[in-house]
Each structure stands twice: as structure tokens, then as C-alpha cells.
Tab-separated table of C-alpha atoms and ligand atoms in Angstrom:
chain	number	residue	atom	x	y	z
I	1	MET	CA	90.684	136.049	104.567
I	2	TYR	CA	94.176	134.615	104.194
I	3	GLN	CA	95.791	135.334	100.791
I	4	SER	CA	98.319	133.126	99.041
I	5	ASN	CA	98.880	132.074	95.460
I	6	LEU	CA	98.743	128.538	96.844
I	7	LEU	CA	95.154	128.991	97.964
I	8	LYS	CA	93.046	127.281	95.266
I	9	ASN	CA	89.312	126.756	95.200
I	10	GLY	CA	88.544	123.901	92.828
I	11	SER	CA	89.591	120.383	91.845
I	12	PHE	CA	92.803	119.840	89.889
I	13	ILE	CA	92.162	117.466	86.995
I	14	ASN	CA	94.475	116.898	84.060
I	15	GLY	CA	96.507	119.964	85.032
I	16	GLN	CA	93.447	122.250	84.997
I	17	TRP	CA	91.590	123.962	87.833
I	18	LEU	CA	87.887	123.186	87.769
I	19	SER	CA	85.206	125.686	88.653
I	20	SER	CA	81.541	125.022	89.417
I	21	SER	CA	78.360	126.878	90.207
I	22	GLU	CA	78.038	124.844	93.403
I	23	HIS	CA	80.440	125.524	96.261
I	24	PHE	CA	81.116	124.385	99.809
I	25	GLU	CA	82.718	126.333	102.640
I	26	VAL	CA	86.006	125.431	104.257
I	27	ALA	CA	86.109	126.743	107.826
I	28	ASN	CA	88.772	127.311	110.442
I	29	PRO	CA	88.061	124.979	113.391
I	30	PHE	CA	89.506	127.595	115.753
I	31	ASP	CA	86.729	130.159	115.239
I	32	ASN	CA	84.552	128.704	112.466
I	33	SER	CA	85.447	131.604	110.149
I	34	VAL	CA	85.166	130.794	106.445
I	35	LEU	CA	88.545	130.350	104.748
I	36	ALA	CA	87.406	129.546	101.214
I	37	ASN	CA	84.471	128.610	99.036
I	38	VAL	CA	85.521	125.570	97.065
I	39	ALA	CA	83.894	124.216	93.888
I	40	ASN	CA	82.011	121.089	94.880
I	41	ALA	CA	83.041	118.151	92.686
I	42	GLY	CA	81.112	114.889	92.567
I	43	VAL	CA	80.780	111.725	90.548
I	44	VAL	CA	81.273	113.354	87.131
I	45	GLU	CA	84.502	115.099	88.125
I	46	THR	CA	85.814	112.005	89.897
I	47	LYS	CA	85.320	109.985	86.704
I	48	LEU	CA	87.047	112.738	84.723
I	49	ALA	CA	90.001	112.562	87.073
I	50	VAL	CA	90.276	108.789	86.650
I	51	GLN	CA	90.123	109.197	82.867
I	52	ALA	CA	92.859	111.841	82.993
I	53	ALA	CA	95.041	109.554	85.102
I	54	LYS	CA	94.426	106.697	82.693
I	55	ARG	CA	95.391	108.836	79.679
I	56	ALA	CA	98.580	110.036	81.401
I	57	LEU	CA	99.624	106.568	82.521
I	58	LYS	CA	101.427	105.351	79.411
I	59	ALA	CA	103.763	108.304	79.053
I	60	TRP	CA	104.480	108.550	82.785
I	61	SER	CA	105.147	104.834	83.262
I	62	GLN	CA	107.448	104.835	80.227
I	63	LYS	CA	109.624	107.602	81.578
I	64	SER	CA	112.834	106.367	83.114
I	65	ALA	CA	113.026	106.254	86.882
I	66	ASN	CA	115.631	109.030	86.653
I	67	GLU	CA	113.306	111.293	84.659
I	68	ARG	CA	110.519	110.785	87.201
I	69	SER	CA	112.976	111.348	90.019
I	70	ILE	CA	114.083	114.727	88.640
I	71	LEU	CA	110.487	115.977	88.491
I	72	MET	CA	109.697	114.667	91.942
I	73	ARG	CA	112.819	116.263	93.349
I	74	ARG	CA	111.641	119.595	91.915
I	75	TRP	CA	108.281	119.053	93.608
I	76	PHE	CA	110.051	118.344	96.908
I	77	ASP	CA	112.170	121.500	96.562
I	78	LEU	CA	109.093	123.643	95.874
I	79	VAL	CA	107.210	122.190	98.840
I	80	MET	CA	110.127	122.967	101.152
I	81	LYS	CA	110.564	126.442	99.646
I	82	ASN	CA	106.885	127.077	100.434
I	83	GLN	CA	106.952	125.431	103.841
I	84	ASP	CA	105.706	128.574	105.638
I	85	PRO	CA	102.630	129.368	103.521
I	86	LEU	CA	101.755	125.662	103.259
I	87	ALA	CA	101.966	125.353	107.057
I	88	GLU	CA	99.789	128.408	107.516
I	89	ILE	CA	97.112	127.018	105.191
I	90	LEU	CA	97.288	123.722	107.066
I	91	THR	CA	96.889	125.325	110.496
I	92	LEU	CA	94.041	127.481	109.261
I	93	GLU	CA	92.007	124.587	107.889
I	94	GLN	CA	92.983	121.873	110.370
I	95	GLY	CA	93.787	123.712	113.608
I	96	LYS	CA	97.111	122.130	114.622
I	97	PRO	CA	99.794	124.464	116.028
I	98	LEU	CA	101.942	126.142	113.395
I	99	ALA	CA	105.147	124.407	114.527
I	100	GLU	CA	103.422	121.038	114.089
I	101	ALA	CA	102.050	122.144	110.711
I	102	LYS	CA	105.570	123.100	109.574
I	103	GLY	CA	106.705	119.701	110.796
I	104	GLU	CA	103.965	118.029	108.784
I	105	ILE	CA	104.976	119.880	105.588
I	106	ALA	CA	108.582	118.712	106.038
I	107	TYR	CA	107.370	115.206	106.909
I	108	GLY	CA	105.171	115.054	103.776
I	109	ALA	CA	107.984	116.440	101.624
I	110	SER	CA	110.389	113.845	103.025
I	111	PHE	CA	108.295	111.125	101.344
I	112	ILE	CA	108.540	112.913	98.004
I	113	GLU	CA	112.311	113.141	98.409
I	114	TRP	CA	112.580	109.572	99.678
I	115	PHE	CA	110.591	108.008	96.824
I	116	ALA	CA	112.253	110.225	94.199
I	117	GLU	CA	115.387	108.313	95.174
I	118	GLU	CA	113.813	104.950	95.928
I	119	GLY	CA	112.174	104.780	92.493
I	120	LYS	CA	115.662	104.317	91.023
I	121	ARG	CA	116.177	101.244	93.164
I	122	VAL	CA	113.432	98.952	91.882
I	123	TYR	CA	115.153	95.624	91.359
I	124	GLY	CA	114.035	92.539	89.453
I	125	ASP	CA	115.317	89.020	89.953
I	126	THR	CA	116.513	85.871	88.203
I	127	MET	CA	115.900	82.340	89.422
I	128	GLN	CA	117.214	78.862	88.771
I	129	ALA	CA	114.847	77.236	86.234
I	130	PRO	CA	113.763	73.602	86.711
I	131	SER	CA	115.288	72.627	83.316
I	132	ASN	CA	118.261	73.875	81.346
I	133	ASP	CA	116.287	75.062	78.296
I	134	LYS	CA	114.474	77.744	80.339
I	135	ARG	CA	115.370	80.959	82.142
I	136	ILE	CA	113.279	82.683	84.808
I	137	VAL	CA	113.326	86.455	85.060
I	138	VAL	CA	111.219	88.625	87.390
I	139	ILE	CA	110.472	92.257	86.601
I	140	LYS	CA	108.465	94.855	88.491
I	141	GLN	CA	106.002	97.175	86.785
I	142	PRO	CA	103.667	99.958	87.967
I	143	VAL	CA	100.163	98.709	88.844
I	144	GLY	CA	98.453	101.496	86.883
I	145	VAL	CA	96.040	104.191	88.020
I	146	VAL	CA	96.013	104.602	91.801
I	147	ALA	CA	93.042	106.122	93.642
I	148	ALA	CA	93.327	107.387	97.205
I	149	ILE	CA	91.090	108.765	99.925
I	150	THR	CA	92.901	110.706	102.624
I	151	PRO	CA	91.896	112.090	106.031
I	152	TRP	CA	91.708	115.549	107.605
I	153	ASN	CA	94.190	114.912	110.422
I	154	PHE	CA	97.272	115.122	108.157
I	155	PRO	CA	95.958	117.041	105.117
I	156	ASN	CA	99.388	117.232	103.480
I	157	ALA	CA	101.476	114.270	104.606
I	158	MET	CA	98.925	111.497	104.053
I	159	ILE	CA	98.647	112.558	100.405
I	160	ALA	CA	102.376	113.022	99.906
I	161	ARG	CA	103.158	109.636	101.468
I	162	LYS	CA	100.848	107.808	99.043
I	163	ALA	CA	101.353	109.928	95.927
I	164	ALA	CA	105.134	109.918	96.154
I	165	ALA	CA	105.301	106.121	96.207
I	166	ALA	CA	102.751	105.824	93.397
I	167	LEU	CA	104.458	108.360	91.125
I	168	ALA	CA	107.922	106.944	91.742
I	169	ALA	CA	106.643	103.467	90.822
I	170	GLY	CA	105.351	104.884	87.515
I	171	CYS	CA	101.660	105.012	88.453
I	172	THR	CA	99.325	107.978	87.999
I	173	PHE	CA	97.238	109.200	90.907
I	174	VAL	CA	93.803	110.531	91.856
I	175	VAL	CA	93.146	111.630	95.417
I	176	ARG	CA	89.972	112.679	97.169
I	177	PRO	CA	91.099	114.570	100.289
I	178	ALA	CA	88.718	115.109	103.216
I	179	SER	CA	86.302	117.920	102.400
I	180	LEU	CA	87.088	119.513	105.800
I	181	THR	CA	90.694	120.106	104.685
I	182	PRO	CA	90.977	120.296	100.880
I	183	LEU	CA	93.172	123.412	100.720
I	184	SER	CA	96.458	121.701	101.608
I	185	ALA	CA	95.814	119.095	98.907
I	186	LEU	CA	95.120	121.759	96.283
I	187	ALA	CA	98.256	123.659	97.270
I	188	LEU	CA	100.269	120.463	96.764
I	189	ALA	CA	98.671	120.137	93.322
I	190	GLU	CA	99.678	123.690	92.399
I	191	LEU	CA	103.276	122.888	93.329
I	192	SER	CA	103.196	119.653	91.334
I	193	LYS	CA	102.234	121.733	88.302
I	194	GLN	CA	105.001	124.248	88.955
I	195	ALA	CA	107.444	121.321	89.277
I	196	GLY	CA	106.519	120.143	85.768
I	197	ILE	CA	104.770	116.913	86.708
I	198	PRO	CA	102.797	116.222	83.520
I	199	ASP	CA	99.060	116.844	83.297
I	200	GLY	CA	96.962	113.944	84.514
I	201	VAL	CA	99.692	112.339	86.627
I	202	PHE	CA	98.557	113.903	89.923
I	203	ASN	CA	94.849	114.784	90.240
I	204	VAL	CA	92.891	116.090	93.221
I	205	VAL	CA	89.080	115.940	93.362
I	206	VAL	CA	87.451	117.876	96.176
I	207	GLY	CA	83.803	117.528	97.075
I	208	THR	CA	81.418	116.837	99.895
I	209	ASP	CA	79.728	113.674	98.624
I	210	SER	CA	82.259	111.266	100.070
I	211	ARG	CA	80.073	108.217	99.540
I	212	ALA	CA	79.465	108.756	95.814
I	213	MET	CA	83.034	109.853	95.078
I	214	GLY	CA	84.371	106.917	97.103
I	215	GLU	CA	82.188	104.557	95.116
I	216	VAL	CA	83.678	105.767	91.824
I	217	LEU	CA	87.227	105.428	93.116
I	218	THR	CA	86.667	101.919	94.515
I	219	THR	CA	84.680	100.456	91.615
I	220	HIS	CA	85.990	102.174	88.492
I	221	PRO	CA	87.488	99.511	86.183
I	222	ASP	CA	90.365	101.821	85.228
I	223	VAL	CA	91.573	102.115	88.831
I	224	ALA	CA	94.056	99.318	89.487
I	225	LYS	CA	94.894	100.102	93.084
I	226	PHE	CA	93.054	101.810	95.913
I	227	THR	CA	94.638	103.186	99.080
I	228	PHE	CA	92.917	104.672	102.111
I	229	THR	CA	93.826	106.243	105.421
I	230	GLY	CA	90.961	106.597	107.867
I	231	SER	CA	88.738	104.678	110.228
I	232	THR	CA	88.515	100.889	110.313
I	233	ASN	CA	84.746	100.949	109.743
I	234	VAL	CA	84.958	103.044	106.588
I	235	GLY	CA	87.969	101.000	105.448
I	236	LYS	CA	85.952	97.785	105.662
I	237	THR	CA	83.235	99.234	103.412
I	238	LEU	CA	85.816	100.455	100.889
I	239	ILE	CA	87.550	97.053	100.819
I	240	LYS	CA	84.199	95.418	100.027
I	241	GLN	CA	83.623	97.902	97.201
I	242	CYS	CA	87.102	97.221	95.804
I	243	ALA	CA	86.278	93.515	95.638
I	244	SER	CA	83.955	94.109	92.672
I	245	THR	CA	86.952	94.728	90.382
I	246	VAL	CA	89.558	92.896	92.531
I	247	LYS	CA	91.717	95.954	93.075
I	248	LYS	CA	94.995	95.863	94.881
I	249	VAL	CA	94.277	97.634	98.209
I	250	SER	CA	96.297	99.081	101.035
I	251	MET	CA	94.672	100.373	104.167
I	252	GLU	CA	96.002	102.489	107.000
I	253	LEU	CA	93.161	102.274	109.513
I	254	GLY	CA	92.407	102.985	113.137
I	255	GLY	CA	94.626	102.336	116.136
I	256	ASN	CA	94.453	101.823	119.879
I	257	ALA	CA	98.053	102.391	120.898
I	258	PRO	CA	99.126	101.222	124.341
I	259	PHE	CA	101.925	103.227	125.981
I	260	ILE	CA	103.511	100.979	128.616
I	261	VAL	CA	105.686	102.336	131.414
I	262	PHE	CA	107.618	99.535	133.130
I	263	ASP	CA	109.219	99.821	136.562
I	264	ASP	CA	112.743	100.043	135.064
I	265	ALA	CA	111.812	102.971	132.757
I	266	ASP	CA	113.377	106.415	132.815
I	267	ILE	CA	110.196	108.046	134.154
I	268	ASN	CA	111.044	111.578	133.006
I	269	ALA	CA	111.676	110.331	129.466
I	270	ALA	CA	108.430	108.332	129.580
I	271	VAL	CA	106.497	111.446	130.617
I	272	GLN	CA	107.944	113.414	127.706
I	273	GLY	CA	107.259	110.556	125.257
I	274	ALA	CA	103.675	110.218	126.470
I	275	ILE	CA	103.038	113.956	126.157
I	276	ILE	CA	104.183	114.123	122.530
I	277	SER	CA	102.576	110.882	121.504
I	278	LYS	CA	99.246	111.687	123.189
I	279	TYR	CA	98.743	115.412	122.660
I	280	ARG	CA	100.288	116.181	119.263
I	281	ASN	CA	97.527	117.126	116.855
I	282	ALA	CA	95.185	117.262	119.896
I	283	GLY	CA	95.308	113.465	120.009
I	284	GLN	CA	93.833	113.163	116.519
I	285	THR	CA	96.444	110.807	115.102
I	286	CYS	CA	96.095	107.122	114.224
I	287	VAL	CA	99.291	106.398	116.151
I	288	SER	CA	98.324	108.548	119.166
I	289	THR	CA	98.704	106.914	122.544
I	290	ASN	CA	95.240	105.666	123.470
I	291	ARG	CA	95.927	103.934	126.815
I	292	ILE	CA	98.789	104.508	129.245
I	293	LEU	CA	99.619	101.304	131.122
I	294	VAL	CA	101.838	101.926	134.151
I	295	GLN	CA	103.442	99.349	136.445
I	296	GLU	CA	102.070	99.694	139.999
I	297	SER	CA	105.401	100.525	141.676
I	298	VAL	CA	105.950	103.617	139.474
I	299	LEU	CA	102.278	104.613	139.084
I	300	ALA	CA	102.300	107.453	141.636
I	301	GLU	CA	105.549	108.986	140.345
I	302	PHE	CA	104.585	108.745	136.677
I	303	THR	CA	101.060	110.076	137.244
I	304	ALA	CA	102.179	113.104	139.279
I	305	LYS	CA	104.830	114.106	136.739
I	306	PHE	CA	102.543	113.453	133.781
I	307	VAL	CA	99.660	115.525	135.150
I	308	LYS	CA	102.092	118.397	135.846
I	309	ALA	CA	103.347	118.253	132.242
I	310	VAL	CA	99.790	118.108	130.859
I	311	GLU	CA	98.780	121.142	132.912
I	312	ALA	CA	101.686	123.064	131.366
I	313	LEU	CA	100.271	122.623	127.836
I	314	THR	CA	98.784	125.751	126.259
I	315	LEU	CA	95.517	125.495	124.377
I	316	GLY	CA	94.605	128.018	121.714
I	317	ASN	CA	94.777	129.298	118.162
I	318	GLY	CA	97.348	127.224	116.260
I	319	LEU	CA	98.724	130.406	114.696
I	320	ASP	CA	99.886	131.688	118.117
I	321	SER	CA	103.473	130.706	118.737
I	322	ASP	CA	103.070	129.622	122.385
I	323	VAL	CA	100.205	127.208	121.678
I	324	ASN	CA	100.859	123.457	121.775
I	325	VAL	CA	97.301	122.085	121.566
I	326	GLY	CA	94.879	123.394	118.958
I	327	PRO	CA	91.143	122.878	118.556
I	328	MET	CA	89.595	119.570	117.582
I	329	ILE	CA	88.447	119.309	114.005
I	330	SER	CA	84.696	119.632	114.612
I	331	THR	CA	81.999	119.788	117.256
I	332	SER	CA	80.933	116.238	116.421
I	333	ALA	CA	84.503	115.035	117.130
I	334	LEU	CA	84.320	116.953	120.409
I	335	ASP	CA	80.980	115.330	121.274
I	336	ASP	CA	82.449	111.854	120.734
I	337	VAL	CA	85.278	112.593	123.181
I	338	ASN	CA	82.877	114.122	125.716
I	339	GLN	CA	80.765	110.990	125.545
I	340	LEU	CA	83.711	108.606	126.044
I	341	VAL	CA	84.911	110.606	129.070
I	342	ALA	CA	81.402	110.674	130.585
I	343	LEU	CA	81.078	106.898	130.118
I	344	SER	CA	84.432	106.338	131.852
I	345	VAL	CA	83.580	108.585	134.783
I	346	ASN	CA	80.264	106.750	135.208
I	347	ALA	CA	82.209	103.483	135.191
I	348	GLY	CA	84.540	104.670	137.976
I	349	ALA	CA	87.342	106.647	136.265
I	350	ARG	CA	88.603	109.793	138.034
I	351	VAL	CA	89.441	113.051	136.192
I	352	LEU	CA	92.880	114.246	137.350
I	353	THR	CA	92.932	117.253	135.048
I	354	GLY	CA	90.766	118.570	132.200
I	355	GLY	CA	87.698	116.464	131.534
I	356	GLU	CA	85.620	119.045	129.727
I	357	SER	CA	85.291	121.077	126.563
I	358	LYS	CA	85.615	124.863	126.428
I	359	GLN	CA	82.146	126.287	125.944
I	360	GLY	CA	81.199	127.444	122.470
I	361	SER	CA	84.374	126.198	120.781
I	362	CYS	CA	86.008	123.070	119.370
I	363	PHE	CA	88.469	122.851	122.276
I	364	TYR	CA	88.716	119.906	124.606
I	365	LEU	CA	90.973	120.444	127.623
I	366	PRO	CA	94.040	118.160	127.754
I	367	THR	CA	92.764	115.457	130.081
I	368	VAL	CA	94.143	112.716	132.286
I	369	LEU	CA	91.925	109.985	133.725
I	370	ALA	CA	92.958	107.674	136.585
I	371	ASN	CA	91.360	104.436	137.851
I	372	VAL	CA	90.712	103.294	134.300
I	373	THR	CA	90.419	99.608	133.478
I	374	ASN	CA	91.142	97.977	130.161
I	375	ASP	CA	87.492	96.961	129.680
I	376	MET	CA	86.132	100.533	129.789
I	377	ALA	CA	84.883	102.063	126.548
I	378	ILE	CA	87.650	104.675	126.650
I	379	ALA	CA	90.281	101.912	126.559
I	380	ALA	CA	88.525	99.781	123.965
I	381	ASN	CA	87.772	102.577	121.457
I	382	GLU	CA	90.018	104.908	119.526
I	383	ILE	CA	89.645	108.211	121.445
I	384	PHE	CA	90.986	110.567	118.746
I	385	GLY	CA	91.165	113.440	121.212
I	386	PRO	CA	93.426	114.867	123.939
I	387	VAL	CA	92.462	112.399	126.678
I	388	ALA	CA	94.935	110.055	128.396
I	389	PRO	CA	93.453	107.185	130.417
I	390	ILE	CA	95.911	105.645	132.914
I	391	ILE	CA	95.613	101.934	133.721
I	392	SER	CA	97.829	100.154	136.235
I	393	PHE	CA	99.314	96.674	135.914
I	394	LYS	CA	101.413	94.340	138.070
I	395	THR	CA	103.519	92.118	135.786
I	396	GLU	CA	105.148	92.234	132.352
I	397	GLN	CA	102.872	89.434	131.169
I	398	GLU	CA	99.776	91.294	132.336
I	399	ALA	CA	100.888	94.432	130.468
I	400	ILE	CA	101.430	92.467	127.248
I	401	GLU	CA	98.032	90.801	127.525
I	402	MET	CA	96.268	94.119	128.175
I	403	ALA	CA	98.154	95.820	125.336
I	404	ASN	CA	97.215	93.093	122.849
I	405	ASP	CA	93.600	92.896	123.988
I	406	THR	CA	92.287	94.968	121.078
I	407	GLU	CA	91.223	94.382	117.505
I	408	TYR	CA	93.667	97.100	116.449
I	409	GLY	CA	97.390	96.653	115.781
I	410	LEU	CA	98.881	99.893	114.471
I	411	ALA	CA	101.369	101.408	116.940
I	412	ALA	CA	102.475	100.628	120.488
I	413	TYR	CA	105.031	102.302	122.771
I	414	PHE	CA	106.892	101.114	125.832
I	415	TYR	CA	109.550	102.471	128.147
I	416	ALA	CA	111.982	100.028	129.777
I	417	ARG	CA	115.744	99.721	130.159
I	418	ASP	CA	116.267	95.995	130.736
I	419	ILE	CA	117.489	94.631	127.397
I	420	GLY	CA	115.880	91.221	127.899
I	421	ARG	CA	112.539	92.887	128.588
I	422	VAL	CA	112.957	95.151	125.553
I	423	TRP	CA	113.270	92.090	123.278
I	424	ARG	CA	110.538	90.051	124.986
I	425	VAL	CA	108.000	92.861	124.870
I	426	SER	CA	108.903	93.981	121.321
I	427	GLU	CA	108.355	90.468	120.027
I	428	ALA	CA	105.132	89.875	121.994
I	429	LEU	CA	103.282	93.068	121.046
I	430	GLU	CA	100.880	92.533	118.124
I	431	PHE	CA	101.395	95.907	116.473
I	432	GLY	CA	103.012	96.961	113.188
I	433	MET	CA	105.114	99.726	114.760
I	434	ILE	CA	106.698	99.815	118.203
I	435	GLY	CA	108.283	102.878	119.841
I	436	ILE	CA	110.820	101.719	122.424
I	437	ASN	CA	111.764	104.609	124.728
I	438	GLU	CA	110.414	106.823	121.947
I	439	GLY	CA	107.091	108.614	121.489
I	440	ILE	CA	107.495	109.717	117.853
I	441	ILE	CA	108.103	106.932	115.375
I	442	SER	CA	106.975	108.238	111.961
I	443	ASN	CA	109.557	108.990	109.265
I	444	ALA	CA	110.060	108.313	105.552
I	445	ALA	CA	112.789	105.686	106.067
I	446	ALA	CA	110.561	103.415	108.181
I	447	PRO	CA	107.640	101.163	107.138
I	448	PHE	CA	104.395	102.718	108.408
I	449	GLY	CA	101.445	100.357	108.741
I	450	GLY	CA	99.459	98.074	110.954
I	451	MET	CA	98.425	94.525	111.790
I	452	LYS	CA	95.002	93.041	112.629
I	453	GLN	CA	92.134	95.475	111.883
I	454	SER	CA	94.529	98.427	111.605
I	455	GLY	CA	95.016	97.577	107.965
I	456	ASN	CA	97.514	96.194	105.501
I	457	GLY	CA	100.360	97.393	103.333
I	458	ARG	CA	103.262	99.610	104.339
I	459	GLU	CA	103.936	103.262	103.476
I	460	GLY	CA	107.402	104.805	103.342
I	461	SER	CA	110.726	102.928	103.490
I	462	LYS	CA	112.158	100.428	101.004
I	463	TYR	CA	108.890	98.444	101.334
I	464	GLY	CA	106.667	101.389	100.352
I	465	LEU	CA	106.943	100.860	96.590
I	466	ASP	CA	105.758	97.238	96.756
I	467	ASP	CA	102.104	98.253	97.071
I	468	TYR	CA	102.312	100.173	93.792
I	469	MET	CA	104.078	97.520	91.706
I	470	GLU	CA	103.163	94.255	90.050
I	471	ILE	CA	105.625	91.374	90.057
I	472	LYS	CA	105.809	89.875	86.568
I	473	TYR	CA	107.516	86.544	85.868
I	474	LEU	CA	109.027	85.978	82.392
I	475	CYS	CA	109.624	82.356	81.438
I	476	MET	CA	112.117	82.243	78.556
I	477	GLY	CA	112.131	78.860	76.808
I	478	GLY	CA	113.798	77.188	73.837
I	479	ILE	CA	117.316	78.042	74.989
A	1	LIG	C1	97.962	109.060	110.846
A	1	LIG	O1	97.427	109.540	111.833
A	1	LIG	O2	97.288	108.366	110.070
A	1	LIG	C2	99.388	109.279	110.474
A	1	LIG	C3	100.264	109.677	111.576
A	1	LIG	C4	101.717	109.733	111.198
A	1	LIG	O3	102.087	109.573	110.027
A	1	LIG	O4	102.502	109.911	112.108
């Protein structure tokens, strides 16, 4: 088994590591080997974590933004100093190639660095009062205890992105990471302790009873704000639960990203953009390309070059340096992809490469499907796997209509060089994030988030603190 002083095996509550007589196994999706036995927390521990966050709130929120920033900067430095072991833990529990895992650690850390700075730039406001004996002042204050549920596809960065904004705003934080990938979250907690972040400010509860733990986090009266990254269906249930105590919520939910290649695109650049946006993390990313829409006149050229690039991808153990596609997270995830591909083939799609799983493993071959139409299940659903369906279109208007014909609105990509088209299409696409001649759009400086049923709120950027702050209006009279 892998050894590291960052490898922890129990929840982190109020600065303490919890043990338990009941454990669950964390396995490597590459070969199913057991990486750790982790103490299984449930309702009781989740409530304890909320209480700890509540107790720590006053002192943390009353620190100056500069004091919080110094501690967060230390946390950032420690994460970057430990980038290699953190990446190894991440690859072992999640499966993504080591280079991608290192990228994720730096990406997650960049939010800690970003918000350590941004917390110093929370501005209030003054307004013209309706009469001369009054003054209007607006201040911003932390919302309070924040609870989060985070997914297995980015076991480090999805926590860092939420926690950094919350802590910088002066909130305290409880996260329940996915029980498939708790080790990265616990390693982050260890580094928060080493950085000197006070007990109770950052808490991690790990356990397998997602429903019961989720219920505590979404209904507990001491939780002021709830934030979730995951599927739209689960998000809807959690929003309903949050209604019982009218919590502030932000949701980063599913996507169905179109990747449009227009006839004036640089085709080689489009192929590269589609490869990275489709196959990173084996396609298990909310912003992954889900449908490739290609204008008829460049369909043959794009398809030939794309298939060649897909066939050059190497599948294997994420720890091997030449691997660029790792295993999927679980056999049930693999089954879902198999089913979507089978449905498409039955409906008339043609497999150009891939189209099957590797027997006895969690691997699905990088796949390209031709003859797909926008009404097939593979185009309507979030695939969350390494499968690229190609759909052809004739006109710009048709591409926009097809792209928008989904309940999702997270990310979209398009490749074009005509500046008029770039503006028209950017404005017409109903998605929160648009990559224009670019397949990788995520970074700490930009607002990450979606429209329609892809959620609400924005993470990262100068907007990222808003979800963790209350706006308070002071009316000063008798002047
Ligand atoms: C996600 O899949 O939810 C996040 C992807 C990213 O931050 O790029």
C-alpha cells in the first residue's frame, strides 16, 4: 500500500482525526486494490462537524481579511510543496493520469491563492439617500457556516474552489467528499492544520451514507449556506431539502457541452481542443465536450484527423507516464456508457473507433461515433465517459439551435475565425461558459458556473465571494 504522512483514514472535525470501529474501503479504480480503510462517519459525526464549524465561526469571521489571507497563503504554499504526493494519492483513488492529477492539485491550490488575495478586496457601498437626514451604507458580511458536498471527479479542486471562497469571506466550512475519493480531501485537511487554520474552520466528514449525511448538511439550522457539485438530479433533491431552512444555495450541476466546428475554423486546432476537452479525466468532467457538431463542408477532414488523434491516445494505469486516459471511476459508470453507446448504435450511429470496454476492468476505449443525430440518447444525456458523438450541420443557425436544444447550460465550445460569427455565436449560446478556439476554460480568475438546469452561482473570479456573503444595508438617520 502507498505510504505518505498525508494519507489519513478518518474524518477531520474540529482539528481532530476521528476513528471508528466501522470502516469502508477506498479502492484504486485501475485494479480494484484497496488503498485504505477509512472510518465510516454518519449522521452523528456530520452534526459534530457542523457544531464545530458553528463554534469556530465567531473568531474566524472576526479576524481581519489580512489575517485570514496569511493563513490561507500558508495553506496554498503547503499544497504546492506537496504537489507530488497529493497528485499520487489523487491518481490512486480516482484513476486520472498523474500529469492531470498534478494539474488538478495546482488548479485547486490556485483557488486558495486567488481567494487569499480576493478576500482583501471585499468592498461595501454608499448610496444617495432619499432625504438629507439619512445616509445609506452597504456592508458585506460572511453568511455563516457553509456546508458542501463534492464529487469524485475532481477530489481536490472541487473542495478547494468552494472552501477557499468560504474561508476568505469569513465563513467556516464542512465538506462531505465523495466516499469513492475521500483521501484527497483528508490530505487537504492535514495541510490546513499544518498551515495553522484554526480548529473547526475547515472540517471534512467522510462516510458512505450519502443520503443521511446530505440530509444533515441541507437541513441543519446552523448551516447558512449549502453548495454542491454533482448531477442535476441529485442537485434538485438537495435544493428541495435546503428549502426547509431557506438556505442560500449554489449548485454546479450537470452539463451537455456542444463543441461546434464551423467551416472557417482552424481544423487542426479544433482537433486538439476537442481531444483535451473530451478525453481529459476519461470524459468524466462536467464541462467535457458531450456532442461534436461539425459543419458539413469540413466534416470529412475534421473526422479523419480527430479519429487519428483519438487512436493515438494511450489507455492505462494513471501512474504510468505515457498514459493519457485512465480508468473510469467504477463498473457502474462503465455500464452507463456501454448502454448509451449501444442505444446509439441501435439508432443508426456508426463506431469509428473504440466502442467497447476492456474486459474485466474499468476501462472504456476512447470512442468516436459518426452518423449521430441530436435527438439520440447519447446527445441528449450527459455521457460522462470517453465517447465523442459527431453530428453534422449545414448552417450557423442550425448549429446554434442544436447546441441550445438541451436543458443544460454549463459549458460550450466553438471554433471559428470570422469575428462577426464569433460574436453572434457567443451571444446566442445559452451556456454559462464558452470556449472560443479553446478547449480548456477553467481557471481561478474566471467565473465558473452554469445556466438553465446546470445550476446557479459562480465559483472563482471576483464574483466567487458573492455566494458566501450577505449584503447588509445600514440606514443612518437623525443626521
Ligand atoms: C467539474 O467537472 O465539475 C469541474 C471541471 C473543472 O473545474 O474544470
